[in-house]
Tab-separated table of C-alpha atoms in Angstrom:
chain	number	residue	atom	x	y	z
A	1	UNK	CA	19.080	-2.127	-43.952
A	2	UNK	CA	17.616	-1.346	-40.563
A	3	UNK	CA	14.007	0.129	-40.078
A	4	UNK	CA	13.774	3.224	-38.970
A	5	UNK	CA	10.295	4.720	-38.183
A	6	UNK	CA	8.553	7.489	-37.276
A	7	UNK	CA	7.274	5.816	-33.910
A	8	UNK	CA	10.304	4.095	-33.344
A	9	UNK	CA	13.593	5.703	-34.586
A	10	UNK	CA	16.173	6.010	-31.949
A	11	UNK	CA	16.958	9.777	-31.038
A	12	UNK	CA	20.566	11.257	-32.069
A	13	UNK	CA	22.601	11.486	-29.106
A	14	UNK	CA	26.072	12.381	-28.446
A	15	UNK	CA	29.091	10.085	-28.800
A	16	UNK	CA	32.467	9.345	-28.908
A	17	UNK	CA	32.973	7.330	-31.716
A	18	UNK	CA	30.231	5.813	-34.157
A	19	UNK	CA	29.411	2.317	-32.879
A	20	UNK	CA	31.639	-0.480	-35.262
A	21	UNK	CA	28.458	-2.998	-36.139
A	22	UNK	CA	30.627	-5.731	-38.424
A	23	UNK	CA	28.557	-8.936	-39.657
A	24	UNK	CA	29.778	-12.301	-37.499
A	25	UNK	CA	28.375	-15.220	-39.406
A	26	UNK	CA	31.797	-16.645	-40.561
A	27	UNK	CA	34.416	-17.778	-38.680
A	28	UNK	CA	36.400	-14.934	-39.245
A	29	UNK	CA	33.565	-12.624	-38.849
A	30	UNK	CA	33.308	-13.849	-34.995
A	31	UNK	CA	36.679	-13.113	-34.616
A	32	UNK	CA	36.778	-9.250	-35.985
A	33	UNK	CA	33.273	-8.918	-33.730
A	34	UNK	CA	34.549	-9.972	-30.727
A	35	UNK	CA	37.356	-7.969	-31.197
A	36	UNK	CA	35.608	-4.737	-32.108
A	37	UNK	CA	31.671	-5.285	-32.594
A	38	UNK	CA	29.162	-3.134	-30.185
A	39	UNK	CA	26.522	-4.812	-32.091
A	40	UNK	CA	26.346	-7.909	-34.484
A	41	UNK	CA	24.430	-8.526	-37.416
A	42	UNK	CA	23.726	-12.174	-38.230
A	43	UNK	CA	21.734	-14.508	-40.821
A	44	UNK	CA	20.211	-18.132	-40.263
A	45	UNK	CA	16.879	-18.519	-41.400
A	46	UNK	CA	17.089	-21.950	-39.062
A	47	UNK	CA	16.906	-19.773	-35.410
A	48	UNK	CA	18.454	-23.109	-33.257
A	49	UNK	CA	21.706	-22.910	-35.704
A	50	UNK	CA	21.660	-19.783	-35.251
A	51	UNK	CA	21.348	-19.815	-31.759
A	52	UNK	CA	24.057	-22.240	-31.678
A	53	UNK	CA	26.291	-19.024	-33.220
A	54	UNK	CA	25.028	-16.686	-31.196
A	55	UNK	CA	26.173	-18.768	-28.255
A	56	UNK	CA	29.314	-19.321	-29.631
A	57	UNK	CA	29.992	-15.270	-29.706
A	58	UNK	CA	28.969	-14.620	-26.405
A	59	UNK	CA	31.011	-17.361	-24.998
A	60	UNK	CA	34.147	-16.019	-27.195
A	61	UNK	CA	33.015	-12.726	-25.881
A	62	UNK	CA	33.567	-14.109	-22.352
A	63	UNK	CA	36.851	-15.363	-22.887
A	64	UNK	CA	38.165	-12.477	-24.225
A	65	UNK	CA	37.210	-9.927	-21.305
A	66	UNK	CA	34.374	-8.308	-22.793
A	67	UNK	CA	30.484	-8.673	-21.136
A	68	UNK	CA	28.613	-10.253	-23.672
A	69	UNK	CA	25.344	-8.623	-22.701
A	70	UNK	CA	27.002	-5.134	-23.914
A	71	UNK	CA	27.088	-6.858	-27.257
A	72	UNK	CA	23.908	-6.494	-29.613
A	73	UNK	CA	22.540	-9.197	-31.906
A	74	UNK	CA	21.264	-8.233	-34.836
A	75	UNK	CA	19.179	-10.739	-37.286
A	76	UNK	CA	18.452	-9.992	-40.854
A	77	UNK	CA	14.311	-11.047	-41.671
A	78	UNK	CA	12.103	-9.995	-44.483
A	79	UNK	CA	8.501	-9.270	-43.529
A	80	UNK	CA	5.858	-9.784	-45.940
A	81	UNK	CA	2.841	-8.366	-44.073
A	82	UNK	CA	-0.597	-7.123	-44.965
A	83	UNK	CA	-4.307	-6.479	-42.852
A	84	UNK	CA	-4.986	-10.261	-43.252
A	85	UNK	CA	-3.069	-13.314	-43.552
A	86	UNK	CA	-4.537	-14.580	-46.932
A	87	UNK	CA	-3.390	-10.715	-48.438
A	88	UNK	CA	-0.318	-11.194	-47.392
A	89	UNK	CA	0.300	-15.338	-48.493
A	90	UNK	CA	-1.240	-13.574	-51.924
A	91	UNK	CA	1.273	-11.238	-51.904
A	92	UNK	CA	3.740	-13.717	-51.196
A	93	UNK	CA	2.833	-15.977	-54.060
A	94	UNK	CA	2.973	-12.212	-56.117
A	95	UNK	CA	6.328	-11.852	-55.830
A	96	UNK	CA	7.295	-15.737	-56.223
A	97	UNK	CA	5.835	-15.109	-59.857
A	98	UNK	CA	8.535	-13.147	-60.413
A	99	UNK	CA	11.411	-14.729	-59.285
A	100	UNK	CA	14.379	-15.213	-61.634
A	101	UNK	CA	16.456	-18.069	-61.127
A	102	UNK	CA	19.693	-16.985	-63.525
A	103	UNK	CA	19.435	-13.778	-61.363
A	104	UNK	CA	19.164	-15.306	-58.071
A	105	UNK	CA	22.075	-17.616	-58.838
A	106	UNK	CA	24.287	-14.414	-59.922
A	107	UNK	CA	23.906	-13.021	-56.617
A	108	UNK	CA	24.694	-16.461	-54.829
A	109	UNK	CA	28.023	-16.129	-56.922
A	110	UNK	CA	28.506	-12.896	-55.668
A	111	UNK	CA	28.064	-13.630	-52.277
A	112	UNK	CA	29.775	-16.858	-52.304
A	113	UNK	CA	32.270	-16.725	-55.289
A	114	UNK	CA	31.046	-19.795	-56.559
A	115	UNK	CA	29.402	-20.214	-59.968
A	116	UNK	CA	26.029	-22.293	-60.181
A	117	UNK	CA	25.561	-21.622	-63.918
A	118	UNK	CA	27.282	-24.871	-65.273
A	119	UNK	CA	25.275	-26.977	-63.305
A	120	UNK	CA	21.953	-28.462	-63.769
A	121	UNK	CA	18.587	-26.684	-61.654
A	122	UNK	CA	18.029	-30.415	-59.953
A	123	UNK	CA	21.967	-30.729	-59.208
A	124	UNK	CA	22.652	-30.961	-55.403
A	125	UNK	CA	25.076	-27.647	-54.307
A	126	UNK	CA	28.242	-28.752	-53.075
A	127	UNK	CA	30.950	-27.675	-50.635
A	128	UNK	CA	33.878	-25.887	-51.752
A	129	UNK	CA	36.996	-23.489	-50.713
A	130	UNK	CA	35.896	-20.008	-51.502
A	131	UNK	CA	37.264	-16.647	-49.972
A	132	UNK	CA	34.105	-15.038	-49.771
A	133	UNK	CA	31.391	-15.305	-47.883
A	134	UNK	CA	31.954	-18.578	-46.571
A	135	UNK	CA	28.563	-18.400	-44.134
A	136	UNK	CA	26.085	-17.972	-47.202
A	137	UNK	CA	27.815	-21.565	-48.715
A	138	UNK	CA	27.610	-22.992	-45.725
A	139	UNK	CA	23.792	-22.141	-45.371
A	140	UNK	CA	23.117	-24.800	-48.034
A	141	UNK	CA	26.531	-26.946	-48.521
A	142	UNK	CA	26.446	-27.663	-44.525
A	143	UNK	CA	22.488	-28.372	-43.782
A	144	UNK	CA	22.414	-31.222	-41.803
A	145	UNK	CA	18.981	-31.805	-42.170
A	146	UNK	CA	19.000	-31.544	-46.594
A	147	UNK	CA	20.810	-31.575	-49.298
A	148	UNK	CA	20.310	-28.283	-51.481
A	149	UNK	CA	19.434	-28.269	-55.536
A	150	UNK	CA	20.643	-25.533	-57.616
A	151	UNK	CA	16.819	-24.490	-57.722
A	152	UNK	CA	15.677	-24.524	-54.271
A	153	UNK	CA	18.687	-22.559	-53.496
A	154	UNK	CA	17.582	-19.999	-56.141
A	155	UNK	CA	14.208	-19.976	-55.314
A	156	UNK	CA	14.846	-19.707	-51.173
A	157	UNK	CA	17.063	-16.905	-51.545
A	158	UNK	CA	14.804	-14.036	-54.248
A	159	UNK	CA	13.123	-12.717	-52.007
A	160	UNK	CA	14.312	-13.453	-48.006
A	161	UNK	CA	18.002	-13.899	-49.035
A	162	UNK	CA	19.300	-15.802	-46.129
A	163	UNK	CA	17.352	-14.991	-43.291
A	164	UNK	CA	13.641	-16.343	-42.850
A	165	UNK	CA	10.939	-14.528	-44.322
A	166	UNK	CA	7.740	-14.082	-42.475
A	167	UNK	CA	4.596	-13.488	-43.810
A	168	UNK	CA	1.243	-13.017	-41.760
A	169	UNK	CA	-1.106	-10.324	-40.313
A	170	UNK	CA	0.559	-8.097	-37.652
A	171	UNK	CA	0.026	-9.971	-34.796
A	172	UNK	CA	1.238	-12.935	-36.588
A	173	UNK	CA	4.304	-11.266	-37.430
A	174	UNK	CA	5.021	-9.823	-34.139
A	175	UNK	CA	4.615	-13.275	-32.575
A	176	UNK	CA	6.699	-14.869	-35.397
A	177	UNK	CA	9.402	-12.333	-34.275
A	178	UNK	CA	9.315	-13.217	-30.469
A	179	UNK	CA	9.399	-16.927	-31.216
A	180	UNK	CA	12.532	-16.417	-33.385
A	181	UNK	CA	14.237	-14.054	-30.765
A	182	UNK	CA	13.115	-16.675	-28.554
A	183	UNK	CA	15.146	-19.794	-29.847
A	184	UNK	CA	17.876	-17.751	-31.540
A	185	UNK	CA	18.667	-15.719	-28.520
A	186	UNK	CA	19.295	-12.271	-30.637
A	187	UNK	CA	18.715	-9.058	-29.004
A	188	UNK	CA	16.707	-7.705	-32.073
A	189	UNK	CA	16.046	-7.623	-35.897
A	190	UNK	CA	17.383	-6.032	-38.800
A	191	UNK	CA	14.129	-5.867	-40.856
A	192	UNK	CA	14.590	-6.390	-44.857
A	193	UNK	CA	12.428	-6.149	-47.507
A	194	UNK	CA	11.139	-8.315	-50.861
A	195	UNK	CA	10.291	-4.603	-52.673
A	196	UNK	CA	11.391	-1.699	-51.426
A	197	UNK	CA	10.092	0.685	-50.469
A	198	UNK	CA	6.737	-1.021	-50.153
A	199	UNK	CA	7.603	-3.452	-47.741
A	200	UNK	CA	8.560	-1.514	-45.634
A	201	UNK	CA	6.094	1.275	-45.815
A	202	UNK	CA	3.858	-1.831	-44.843
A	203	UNK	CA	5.456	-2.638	-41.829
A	204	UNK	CA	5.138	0.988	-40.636
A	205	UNK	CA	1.884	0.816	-41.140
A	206	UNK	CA	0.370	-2.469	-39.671
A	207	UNK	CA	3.126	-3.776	-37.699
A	208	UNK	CA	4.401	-0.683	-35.736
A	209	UNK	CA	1.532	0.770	-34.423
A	210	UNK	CA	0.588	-2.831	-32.760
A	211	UNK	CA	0.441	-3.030	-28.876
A	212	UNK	CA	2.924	-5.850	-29.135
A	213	UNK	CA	5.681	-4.380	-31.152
A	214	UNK	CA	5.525	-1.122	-29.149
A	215	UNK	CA	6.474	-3.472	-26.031
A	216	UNK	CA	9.247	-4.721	-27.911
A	217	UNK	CA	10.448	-1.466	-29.117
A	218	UNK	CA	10.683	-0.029	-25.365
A	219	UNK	CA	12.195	-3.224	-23.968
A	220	UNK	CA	14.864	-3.502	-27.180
A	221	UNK	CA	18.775	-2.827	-25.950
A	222	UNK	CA	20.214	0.088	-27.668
A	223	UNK	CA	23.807	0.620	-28.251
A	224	UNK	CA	25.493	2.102	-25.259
């Protein structure tokens, strides 16, 4: 879901056709973006792999005969933020308290295809052929830097799914932000939630009105 504000929100204006914004984490995602894709949503919560993808695109972008800078990057975060950086770690911790695993590993099936359920919680998650969504499995099965247990991948994915999750005071948030636009390369965010709508109502309200994220906002790339 993207954030739309009251300070922020992009004014309706006339056009052609609506804008085609497909996903491009997979392999076959790229492909159907590059083709068609005026903007791109993406997922890492690691910004230098996904930098790495983003790169990738553009270049693919190139070779095809399109300008890659008319192409928008979009990356999914979830903001935990509050007037104070211990309120919002508390608030954090909150919503850990209430993670279910057996839940969270239903909705790695249904992103991945791939059932969890027979395996032990300290079991390391393995690679496999699926015909879904081959980027989520590859998050964990294709790590470089770790190997994944059945828990971790549980508990990583309640409440930021994929992407990262930041959690701070506003400025700390806002500079989180630039550091991860900074390394990934994206063009913006696509701003998630732990519990909606109060997540979100927070980032209105602390994050938005900031000096920083107002610079952003003017500066962001639209869709032409």
């Amino acid at each position: 879901m993207v954030l739309r504000t009251r300070a922020h929100a992009h004014p309706p204006r006339p056009a052609a056709h609506a804008p085609a914004v497909p996903g491009g984490s997979s392999a076959r995602g790229q492909t159907f973006a590059v083709d068609h894709g005026e903007a791109i949503f993406v997922i890492n919560a690691r910004p230098e792999k996904l930098a790495q993808q983003v790169e990738s695109t553009r270049a693919q972008l190139t070779d095809a005969g399109r300008d890659p800078s008319s192409v928008i990057f979009s990356a999914m975060v979830t903001i935990i933020v509050a007037d104070t950086e211990a309120e919002a770690q508390a608030r954090f911790q909150e919503y850990a308290a209430y993670v279910d695993t057996e839940a969270a590993l239903t909705l790695f099936g249904g992103w991945t295809g791939v059932d969890l359920s027979d395996l032990h919680e300290d079991d390391d998650v393995a690679d496999v052929q699926t015909e879904a969504n081959q980027s989520a499995l590859a998050m964990f099965t294709k790590d470089p830097s770790r190997r994944w247990t059945v828990r971790e991948v549980a508990e990583f994915i309640s409440i930021g799914g994929r992407g990262p999750t930041i959690i701070g005071d506003p400025v700390q948030v806002v500079d989180q932000l630039l550091e991860y636009q900074r390394i990934s390369g994206v063009d913006g965010f696509n701003i998630s939630a732990a519990v909606r709508p109060a997540d979100f109502e927070r980032f209105e309200q602390f994050v938005t009105p900031s000096s920083a994220a107002a610079a952003y906002c003017r500066s962001a790339p639209r869709l032409r």
